[in-house]
PDB file of C-alpha atoms and ligand atoms in Angstrom:
ATOM      1  CA  MET I 296      28.376   2.012   3.921  1.00 51.00           C
ATOM      2  CA  SER I 297      24.700   1.228   3.810  1.00 70.00           C
ATOM      3  CA  LYS I 298      23.096  -0.416   6.831  1.00 77.00           C
ATOM      4  CA  GLY I 299      22.767  -4.181   6.909  1.00 89.00           C
ATOM      5  CA  LYS I 300      19.403  -5.995   7.292  1.00 90.00           C
ATOM      6  CA  LEU I 301      19.930  -6.859  10.928  1.00 91.00           C
ATOM      7  CA  GLU I 302      20.679  -3.252  11.794  1.00 92.00           C
ATOM      8  CA  LYS I 303      17.545  -2.131  10.021  1.00 93.00           C
ATOM      9  CA  PHE I 304      15.453  -4.806  11.775  1.00 94.00           C
ATOM     10  CA  SER I 305      16.759  -3.686  15.079  1.00 92.00           C
ATOM     11  CA  GLU I 306      16.079   0.009  14.339  1.00 93.00           C
ATOM     12  CA  ILE I 307      12.461  -0.535  13.178  1.00 96.00           C
ATOM     13  CA  SER I 308      11.776  -2.683  16.218  1.00 96.00           C
ATOM     14  CA  ALA I 309      12.448   0.370  18.373  1.00 96.00           C
ATOM     15  CA  MET I 310      10.267   2.804  16.423  1.00 98.00           C
ATOM     16  CA  PRO I 311       6.877   3.704  17.980  1.00 97.00           C
ATOM     17  CA  HIS I 312       5.225   3.967  14.591  1.00 98.00           C
ATOM     18  CA  VAL I 313       6.214   0.412  13.457  1.00 98.00           C
ATOM     19  CA  PHE I 314       4.114  -2.636  14.274  1.00 98.00           C
ATOM     20  CA  GLN I 315       5.206  -6.154  13.398  1.00 97.00           C
ATOM     21  CA  ASN I 316       3.573  -9.520  13.182  1.00 94.00           C
ATOM     22  CA  PHE I 317       6.036 -12.258  14.111  1.00 89.00           C
ATOM     23  CA  ASN I 318       3.540 -15.059  13.982  1.00 85.00           C
ATOM     24  CA  TRP I 319       1.158 -15.379  11.051  1.00 79.00           C
ATOM     25  CA  LYS I 320      -1.220 -17.419  13.180  1.00 79.00           C
ATOM     26  CA  LEU I 321      -1.606 -14.739  15.877  1.00 80.00           C
ATOM     27  CA  PRO I 322      -3.837 -11.753  15.195  1.00 79.00           C
ATOM     28  CA  THR I 323      -1.792  -9.303  17.275  1.00 87.00           C
ATOM     29  CA  LEU I 324       1.084  -6.999  16.328  1.00 95.00           C
ATOM     30  CA  GLN I 325       4.179  -6.334  18.347  1.00 96.00           C
ATOM     31  CA  ASN I 326       4.939  -2.687  19.244  1.00 97.00           C
ATOM     32  CA  TYR I 327       8.224  -1.023  19.928  1.00 97.00           C
ATOM     33  CA  LYS I 328       8.027  -2.014  23.628  1.00 97.00           C
ATOM     34  CA  GLY I 329       7.789  -5.662  22.666  1.00 95.00           C
ATOM     35  CA  GLU I 330       4.145  -5.761  23.711  1.00 95.00           C
ATOM     36  CA  GLN I 331       1.436  -7.656  21.745  1.00 94.00           C
ATOM     37  CA  VAL I 332      -1.123  -5.096  20.750  1.00 95.00           C
ATOM     38  CA  ALA I 333      -4.419  -5.502  18.953  1.00 93.00           C
ATOM     39  CA  MET I 334      -4.635  -2.519  16.620  1.00 96.00           C
ATOM     40  CA  LYS I 335      -7.699  -3.690  14.722  1.00 97.00           C
ATOM     41  CA  GLY I 336     -10.403  -1.005  15.165  1.00 97.00           C
ATOM     42  CA  LYS I 337      -8.071   1.134  17.272  1.00 97.00           C
ATOM     43  CA  TRP I 338      -5.829   2.962  14.819  1.00 98.00           C
ATOM     44  CA  ARG I 339      -7.594   6.247  15.255  1.00 98.00           C
ATOM     45  CA  SER I 340      -8.211   6.071  18.990  1.00 98.00           C
ATOM     46  CA  ASP I 341      -4.969   4.486  20.156  1.00 97.00           C
ATOM     47  CA  PHE I 342      -2.339   5.495  17.608  1.00 98.00           C
ATOM     48  CA  PHE I 343      -3.255   8.538  15.498  1.00 98.00           C
ATOM     49  CA  LYS I 344      -5.475  10.099  18.194  1.00 98.00           C
ATOM     50  CA  ASN I 345      -7.665  11.831  15.622  1.00 98.00           C
ATOM     51  CA  ASP I 346     -10.622  11.066  13.353  1.00 98.00           C
ATOM     52  CA  HIS I 347      -8.880  11.668  10.077  1.00 98.00           C
ATOM     53  CA  PRO I 348      -9.337   9.248   7.138  1.00 98.00           C
ATOM     54  CA  ILE I 349      -6.979   6.265   6.969  1.00 98.00           C
ATOM     55  CA  VAL I 350      -5.152   5.406   3.762  1.00 98.00           C
ATOM     56  CA  ILE I 351      -3.175   2.185   3.481  1.00 98.00           C
ATOM     57  CA  GLU I 352      -0.398   1.354   0.991  1.00 98.00           C
ATOM     58  CA  LEU I 353      -0.129  -2.400   0.330  1.00 98.00           C
ATOM     59  CA  ALA I 354       3.134  -3.983  -0.827  1.00 98.00           C
ATOM     60  CA  CYS I 355       4.631  -0.640   0.120  1.00 98.00           C
ATOM     61  CA  GLY I 356       8.312  -1.642  -0.125  1.00 98.00           C
ATOM     62  CA  TYR I 357      10.209   1.533   0.807  1.00 98.00           C
ATOM     63  CA  GLY I 358       6.792   3.202   1.279  1.00 98.00           C
ATOM     64  CA  GLU I 359       7.178   6.050  -1.130  1.00 98.00           C
ATOM     65  CA  TYR I 360       3.362   6.662  -1.208  1.00 98.00           C
ATOM     66  CA  THR I 361       3.124   6.415   2.569  1.00 98.00           C
ATOM     67  CA  MET I 362       5.915   9.009   2.861  1.00 98.00           C
ATOM     68  CA  ALA I 363       4.448  11.361   0.292  1.00 98.00           C
ATOM     69  CA  ILE I 364       0.905  11.189   1.743  1.00 98.00           C
ATOM     70  CA  ALA I 365       2.141  11.718   5.285  1.00 98.00           C
ATOM     71  CA  GLU I 366       4.204  14.692   4.361  1.00 98.00           C
ATOM     72  CA  ARG I 367       1.858  16.386   1.890  1.00 98.00           C
ATOM     73  CA  TYR I 368      -1.471  15.685   3.701  1.00 98.00           C
ATOM     74  CA  PRO I 369      -1.325  16.179   7.448  1.00 98.00           C
ATOM     75  CA  ASN I 370      -5.124  15.601   7.605  1.00 98.00           C
ATOM     76  CA  LEU I 371      -4.764  12.084   6.363  1.00 98.00           C
ATOM     77  CA  ASN I 372      -3.441   9.134   8.369  1.00 98.00           C
ATOM     78  CA  VAL I 373      -1.444   6.643   6.353  1.00 98.00           C
ATOM     79  CA  ILE I 374      -0.112   3.094   6.983  1.00 98.00           C
ATOM     80  CA  GLY I 375       2.411   1.329   4.800  1.00 98.00           C
ATOM     81  CA  ILE I 376       2.230  -2.484   4.839  1.00 98.00           C
ATOM     82  CA  ASP I 377       4.890  -4.912   3.605  1.00 98.00           C
ATOM     83  CA  VAL I 378       6.287  -8.216   4.727  1.00 96.00           C
ATOM     84  CA  LYS I 379       9.895  -7.031   4.411  1.00 96.00           C
ATOM     85  CA  GLY I 380      11.268  -5.117   7.362  1.00 94.00           C
ATOM     86  CA  ASN I 381      14.459  -3.993   5.669  1.00 94.00           C
ATOM     87  CA  ARG I 382      12.350  -2.243   2.977  1.00 96.00           C
ATOM     88  CA  ILE I 383       9.895  -0.656   5.462  1.00 97.00           C
ATOM     89  CA  TRP I 384      12.907   0.751   7.298  1.00 97.00           C
ATOM     90  CA  ARG I 385      13.391   3.368   4.580  1.00 97.00           C
ATOM     91  CA  GLY I 386       9.936   4.879   4.956  1.00 98.00           C
ATOM     92  CA  ALA I 387       9.884   4.425   8.705  1.00 98.00           C
ATOM     93  CA  LYS I 388      13.179   6.313   9.056  1.00 98.00           C
ATOM     94  CA  PHE I 389      11.859   9.162   6.856  1.00 98.00           C
ATOM     95  CA  VAL I 390       8.773   9.489   9.045  1.00 98.00           C
ATOM     96  CA  GLN I 391      10.979   9.495  12.151  1.00 98.00           C
ATOM     97  CA  ASP I 392      13.449  12.053  10.798  1.00 98.00           C
ATOM     98  CA  LYS I 393      10.653  14.350   9.667  1.00 98.00           C
ATOM     99  CA  GLY I 394       8.788  13.969  12.958  1.00 98.00           C
ATOM    100  CA  LEU I 395       5.561  13.029  11.084  1.00 98.00           C
ATOM    101  CA  LYS I 396       2.764  11.900  13.409  1.00 98.00           C
ATOM    102  CA  ASN I 397       0.302  10.732  10.778  1.00 98.00           C
ATOM    103  CA  ALA I 398       2.120   7.681   9.430  1.00 98.00           C
ATOM    104  CA  ALA I 399       2.749   4.134  10.623  1.00 98.00           C
ATOM    105  CA  PHE I 400       4.176   0.989   9.095  1.00 98.00           C
ATOM    106  CA  VAL I 401       3.027  -2.576   9.616  1.00 98.00           C
ATOM    107  CA  ARG I 402       5.270  -5.489   8.819  1.00 97.00           C
ATOM    108  CA  THR I 403       2.938  -8.339   8.037  1.00 96.00           C
ATOM    109  CA  GLN I 404       1.536 -10.395   5.221  1.00 95.00           C
ATOM    110  CA  ILE I 405      -1.292  -8.650   3.373  1.00 96.00           C
ATOM    111  CA  GLU I 406      -3.241 -11.845   3.916  1.00 95.00           C
ATOM    112  CA  GLN I 407      -3.491 -10.790   7.570  1.00 95.00           C
ATOM    113  CA  LEU I 408      -5.366  -7.560   6.797  1.00 96.00           C
ATOM    114  CA  LEU I 409      -8.464  -8.660   8.689  1.00 96.00           C
ATOM    115  CA  ASP I 410      -6.379  -9.085  11.840  1.00 94.00           C
ATOM    116  CA  CYS I 411      -5.222  -5.461  11.526  1.00 96.00           C
ATOM    117  CA  PHE I 412      -8.365  -3.513  10.523  1.00 98.00           C
ATOM    118  CA  GLU I 413     -12.086  -3.723  11.264  1.00 98.00           C
ATOM    119  CA  ALA I 414     -14.958  -3.189   8.896  1.00 98.00           C
ATOM    120  CA  GLU I 415     -14.918   0.312   7.326  1.00 98.00           C
ATOM    121  CA  GLU I 416     -11.823   1.355   9.245  1.00 98.00           C
ATOM    122  CA  VAL I 417      -9.924   2.083   6.031  1.00 98.00           C
ATOM    123  CA  ASP I 418     -10.892   4.929   3.663  1.00 98.00           C
ATOM    124  CA  GLU I 419      -8.597   4.308   0.745  1.00 98.00           C
ATOM    125  CA  ILE I 420      -6.135   1.708  -0.513  1.00 98.00           C
ATOM    126  CA  TRP I 421      -3.047   2.092  -2.770  1.00 98.00           C
ATOM    127  CA  LEU I 422      -1.555  -0.982  -4.420  1.00 98.00           C
ATOM    128  CA  THR I 423       1.862   0.179  -5.556  1.00 98.00           C
ATOM    129  CA  PHE I 424       3.592  -2.060  -8.051  1.00 98.00           C
ATOM    130  CA  PRO I 425       2.583  -5.320  -6.502  1.00 97.00           C
ATOM    131  CA  ASP I 426       4.250  -8.450  -7.808  1.00 96.00           C
ATOM    132  CA  PRO I 427       2.563  -9.417 -11.138  1.00 94.00           C
ATOM    133  CA  ARG I 428       2.892 -13.166 -10.360  1.00 94.00           C
ATOM    134  CA  LYS I 429       3.488 -14.021 -13.983  1.00 89.00           C
ATOM    135  CA  GLU I 430       2.719 -17.734 -13.780  1.00 85.00           C
ATOM    136  CA  HIS I 431      -0.997 -18.516 -14.167  1.00 77.00           C
ATOM    137  CA  ARG I 432      -0.967 -20.921 -11.204  1.00 73.00           C
ATOM    138  CA  ARG I 433       0.075 -17.976  -8.996  1.00 75.00           C
ATOM    139  CA  SER I 434      -2.704 -15.670 -10.105  1.00 85.00           C
ATOM    140  CA  ARG I 435      -4.554 -16.228  -6.806  1.00 89.00           C
ATOM    141  CA  LYS I 436      -1.678 -14.293  -5.225  1.00 94.00           C
ATOM    142  CA  ARG I 437      -2.199 -11.239  -7.399  1.00 97.00           C
ATOM    143  CA  LEU I 438      -3.438  -8.318  -5.261  1.00 98.00           C
ATOM    144  CA  THR I 439      -6.396  -7.782  -7.558  1.00 98.00           C
ATOM    145  CA  SER I 440      -7.612 -11.410  -7.516  1.00 97.00           C
ATOM    146  CA  ALA I 441     -11.033 -12.265  -6.074  1.00 97.00           C
ATOM    147  CA  ARG I 442      -9.516 -13.381  -2.844  1.00 97.00           C
ATOM    148  CA  PHE I 443      -7.791 -10.057  -2.105  1.00 98.00           C
ATOM    149  CA  LEU I 444     -10.752  -7.969  -3.340  1.00 98.00           C
ATOM    150  CA  ASP I 445     -12.829  -9.839  -0.835  1.00 98.00           C
ATOM    151  CA  LEU I 446     -10.391  -8.872   1.964  1.00 98.00           C
ATOM    152  CA  TYR I 447     -10.421  -5.196   0.896  1.00 98.00           C
ATOM    153  CA  ARG I 448     -14.291  -5.235   0.934  1.00 98.00           C
ATOM    154  CA  GLN I 449     -14.191  -6.287   4.576  1.00 98.00           C
ATOM    155  CA  ILE I 450     -12.079  -3.299   5.754  1.00 98.00           C
ATOM    156  CA  LEU I 451     -12.775  -0.493   3.284  1.00 98.00           C
ATOM    157  CA  LYS I 452     -15.552   1.999   3.921  1.00 98.00           C
ATOM    158  CA  LYS I 453     -18.467   2.120   1.507  1.00 95.00           C
ATOM    159  CA  ASP I 454     -17.432   3.825  -1.754  1.00 95.00           C
ATOM    160  CA  GLY I 455     -13.829   3.962  -0.683  1.00 98.00           C
ATOM    161  CA  LEU I 456     -11.333   4.122  -3.532  1.00 98.00           C
ATOM    162  CA  VAL I 457      -8.650   1.597  -4.455  1.00 98.00           C
ATOM    163  CA  HIS I 458      -5.719   2.685  -6.592  1.00 98.00           C
ATOM    164  CA  LEU I 459      -3.479   0.348  -8.559  1.00 98.00           C
ATOM    165  CA  LYS I 460      -0.201   1.517 -10.090  1.00 98.00           C
ATOM    166  CA  THR I 461       1.745  -1.029 -12.104  1.00 98.00           C
ATOM    167  CA  ASP I 462       4.215  -1.345 -14.980  1.00 97.00           C
ATOM    168  CA  SER I 463       2.946  -4.774 -15.762  1.00 96.00           C
ATOM    169  CA  THR I 464       0.672  -5.178 -18.809  1.00 96.00           C
ATOM    170  CA  LEU I 465      -0.232  -8.653 -17.578  1.00 96.00           C
ATOM    171  CA  LEU I 466      -1.359  -7.384 -14.141  1.00 97.00           C
ATOM    172  CA  TYR I 467      -3.150  -4.379 -15.634  1.00 97.00           C
ATOM    173  CA  GLU I 468      -5.174  -6.475 -18.072  1.00 97.00           C
ATOM    174  CA  TYR I 469      -5.758  -9.197 -15.518  1.00 96.00           C
ATOM    175  CA  SER I 470      -6.947  -6.603 -13.018  1.00 97.00           C
ATOM    176  CA  LEU I 471      -9.460  -5.007 -15.392  1.00 98.00           C
ATOM    177  CA  GLU I 472     -10.921  -8.495 -16.033  1.00 97.00           C
ATOM    178  CA  SER I 473     -10.899  -9.456 -12.437  1.00 97.00           C
ATOM    179  CA  LEU I 474     -12.578  -6.197 -11.357  1.00 98.00           C
ATOM    180  CA  GLU I 475     -15.378  -6.767 -13.890  1.00 98.00           C
ATOM    181  CA  GLU I 476     -15.823 -10.363 -12.855  1.00 97.00           C
ATOM    182  CA  ASN I 477     -16.000  -9.366  -9.176  1.00 97.00           C
ATOM    183  CA  ASP I 478     -18.561  -6.606  -9.644  1.00 97.00           C
ATOM    184  CA  CYS I 479     -16.134  -3.732  -8.881  1.00 98.00           C
ATOM    185  CA  LYS I 480     -16.691  -0.316 -10.403  1.00 98.00           C
ATOM    186  CA  ILE I 481     -13.720   0.841 -12.468  1.00 98.00           C
ATOM    187  CA  VAL I 482     -13.686   4.603 -12.083  1.00 98.00           C
ATOM    188  CA  VAL I 483     -10.743   5.301 -14.501  1.00 98.00           C
ATOM    189  CA  HIS I 484      -7.863   3.375 -16.027  1.00 98.00           C
ATOM    190  CA  TYR I 485      -4.902   4.486 -18.051  1.00 98.00           C
ATOM    191  CA  ARG I 486      -2.425   2.276 -19.876  1.00 98.00           C
ATOM    192  CA  ASP I 487       0.018   5.221 -19.728  1.00 97.00           C
ATOM    193  CA  VAL I 488      -0.844   7.577 -16.874  1.00 98.00           C
ATOM    194  CA  TYR I 489       2.020   9.954 -17.600  1.00 97.00           C
ATOM    195  CA  ALA I 490       0.960  10.398 -21.232  1.00 97.00           C
ATOM    196  CA  ALA I 491      -2.612  10.934 -20.078  1.00 98.00           C
ATOM    197  CA  ASN I 492      -1.408  13.521 -17.577  1.00 98.00           C
ATOM    198  CA  GLU I 493       0.479  15.411 -20.350  1.00 97.00           C
ATOM    199  CA  LYS I 494      -2.655  15.478 -22.438  1.00 97.00           C
ATOM    200  CA  GLU I 495      -5.342  16.032 -19.818  1.00 97.00           C
ATOM    201  CA  ASN I 496      -3.511  17.572 -16.864  1.00 97.00           C
ATOM    202  CA  LEU I 497      -4.765  14.910 -14.613  1.00 97.00           C
ATOM    203  CA  ALA I 498      -2.743  16.183 -11.702  1.00 97.00           C
ATOM    204  CA  ALA I 499      -4.896  19.245 -11.439  1.00 97.00           C
ATOM    205  CA  ILE I 500      -8.127  17.174 -11.011  1.00 97.00           C
ATOM    206  CA  ASP I 501      -7.617  15.709  -7.604  1.00 97.00           C
ATOM    207  CA  ARG I 502      -5.173  14.641  -4.898  1.00 97.00           C
ATOM    208  CA  ASN I 503      -4.968  11.056  -6.106  1.00 98.00           C
ATOM    209  CA  PHE I 504      -4.143  11.952  -9.694  1.00 98.00           C
ATOM    210  CA  ASP I 505      -1.538  14.326  -8.331  1.00 98.00           C
ATOM    211  CA  LEU I 506      -0.022  11.545  -6.237  1.00 98.00           C
ATOM    212  CA  ALA I 507      -0.237   9.046  -9.065  1.00 98.00           C
ATOM    213  CA  THR I 508       1.651  11.326 -11.450  1.00 98.00           C
ATOM    214  CA  SER I 509       4.209  12.805  -9.012  1.00 97.00           C
ATOM    215  CA  VAL I 510       5.305  10.011  -6.718  1.00 98.00           C
ATOM    216  CA  LYS I 511       7.625   7.450  -8.255  1.00 97.00           C
ATOM    217  CA  THR I 512       8.536   4.281  -6.349  1.00 97.00           C
ATOM    218  CA  ARG I 513      11.714   2.288  -6.499  1.00 96.00           C
ATOM    219  CA  TYR I 514      10.119  -0.403  -8.722  1.00 96.00           C
ATOM    220  CA  GLU I 515       8.473   2.171 -10.926  1.00 96.00           C
ATOM    221  CA  ASN I 516      11.863   3.761 -11.661  1.00 94.00           C
ATOM    222  CA  ILE I 517      13.379   0.424 -12.479  1.00 93.00           C
ATOM    223  CA  HIS I 518      10.556  -0.484 -14.908  1.00 89.00           C
ATOM    224  CA  ALA I 519      10.253   2.968 -16.466  1.00 84.00           C
ATOM    225  CA  GLU I 520      13.955   2.803 -17.327  1.00 83.00           C
ATOM    226  CA  LEU I 521      13.257  -0.418 -19.141  1.00 87.00           C
ATOM    227  CA  GLY I 522      10.701   1.424 -21.240  1.00 86.00           C
ATOM    228  CA  GLU I 523       7.489   0.124 -19.653  1.00 89.00           C
ATOM    229  CA  THR I 524       4.527   2.503 -19.524  1.00 95.00           C
ATOM    230  CA  ILE I 525       3.042   3.085 -16.084  1.00 97.00           C
ATOM    231  CA  LYS I 526      -0.536   2.000 -15.715  1.00 98.00           C
ATOM    232  CA  TYR I 527      -3.049   3.324 -13.196  1.00 98.00           C
ATOM    233  CA  VAL I 528      -6.481   1.925 -12.282  1.00 98.00           C
ATOM    234  CA  ARG I 529      -8.870   3.539  -9.838  1.00 98.00           C
ATOM    235  CA  PHE I 530     -11.797   1.424  -8.657  1.00 98.00           C
ATOM    236  CA  LYS I 531     -14.510   0.900  -6.038  1.00 98.00           C
ATOM    237  CA  LEU I 532     -15.403  -2.447  -4.580  1.00 97.00           C
TER     238      LEU I 532
HETATM  239  C1  SAM P 121       7.548  -5.298  -6.612  1.00 89.03           C
HETATM  240  S1  SAM P 121       7.735  -4.829  -4.919  1.00 89.03           S
HETATM  241  C2  SAM P 121       7.009  -3.186  -4.913  1.00 89.03           C
HETATM  242  C3  SAM P 121       7.482  -2.358  -3.755  1.00 89.03           C
HETATM  243  C4  SAM P 121       7.087  -0.890  -3.822  1.00 89.03           C
HETATM  244  N1  SAM P 121       5.652  -0.672  -3.701  1.00 89.03           N
HETATM  245  C5  SAM P 121       7.635  -0.194  -5.028  1.00 89.03           C
HETATM  246  O1  SAM P 121       6.855   0.125  -5.914  1.00 89.03           O
HETATM  247  O2  SAM P 121       8.859   0.006  -5.105  1.00 89.03           O
HETATM  248  C6  SAM P 121       6.481  -5.777  -4.139  1.00 89.03           C
HETATM  249  C7  SAM P 121       6.468  -5.714  -2.623  1.00 89.03           C
HETATM  250  O3  SAM P 121       5.414  -6.503  -2.160  1.00 89.03           O
HETATM  251  C8  SAM P 121       5.805  -7.142  -0.958  1.00 89.03           C
HETATM  252  N2  SAM P 121       4.941  -8.322  -0.832  1.00 89.03           N
HETATM  253  C9  SAM P 121       4.777  -9.331  -1.665  1.00 89.03           C
HETATM  254  N3  SAM P 121       3.857 -10.196  -1.216  1.00 89.03           N
HETATM  255  C10 SAM P 121       3.447  -9.706   0.000  1.00 89.03           C
HETATM  256  C11 SAM P 121       2.523 -10.158   0.956  1.00 89.03           C
HETATM  257  N4  SAM P 121       1.790 -11.286   0.750  1.00 89.03           N
HETATM  258  N5  SAM P 121       2.321  -9.420   2.050  1.00 89.03           N
HETATM  259  C12 SAM P 121       3.005  -8.283   2.234  1.00 89.03           C
HETATM  260  N6  SAM P 121       3.927  -7.858   1.368  1.00 89.03           N
HETATM  261  C13 SAM P 121       4.137  -8.543   0.220  1.00 89.03           C
HETATM  262  C14 SAM P 121       7.274  -7.460  -1.183  1.00 89.03           C
HETATM  263  O4  SAM P 121       7.950  -7.599   0.057  1.00 89.03           O
HETATM  264  C15 SAM P 121       7.730  -6.234  -1.997  1.00 89.03           C
HETATM  265  O5  SAM P 121       8.285  -5.260  -1.168  1.00 89.03           O
END
């Protein structure tokens, strides 16, 4: 029988690589000892204990990208972020079982990013199948709206890359417009990244194309089965 939510919450609370925010108004995170810790600006010195680049996966769900990056690239540090502890549990358990030391998970709202990272602390951001927020009145909540781009600008190092993977045509088209409007530099975008990979062997070009074409998330699988093409946008802020 699969584990219930409460059991998963209890398990992640005892994991040294999971940090949780229990109060949106407080800038601190709670660690596995139940202590309030301020990780902002301290991820490399206090947790990873190295100077490697930091990649974050926002709306990570189970954290498929966090798991893949941690396992394939020991010289990268990676942090999966999602508000749902029962989803994070999957990735956190994988990291624990594999004994990986270059991955962490943060259970918090993405809106709290500035409480978690200082300027230029993050090298790269992955947005993996974020909610498209179909209704227009909710477009402010899309992770490529001006409001979120501004947050990313405040933590991402200069020229750092942001990657968006989505099945949603609405979110893809909205994102391209929003990126133009907010003076971002679109590096590449594909309406069907797998078709592009077949044609141009993108995976051989660099690590991020390889990740984009080889790691499939839970939501990606659901939507691909429904016949959606998978879109990919790479941009700078
Ligand atoms: C459609 S799911 C995608 C999950 C995963 N990346 C995947 O591809 O399977 C969107 C995720 O975003 C998370 N989420 C939505 N709004 C959020 C917010 N404001 N802060 C943190 N996580 C959020 C949800 O909990 C959910 O896990």
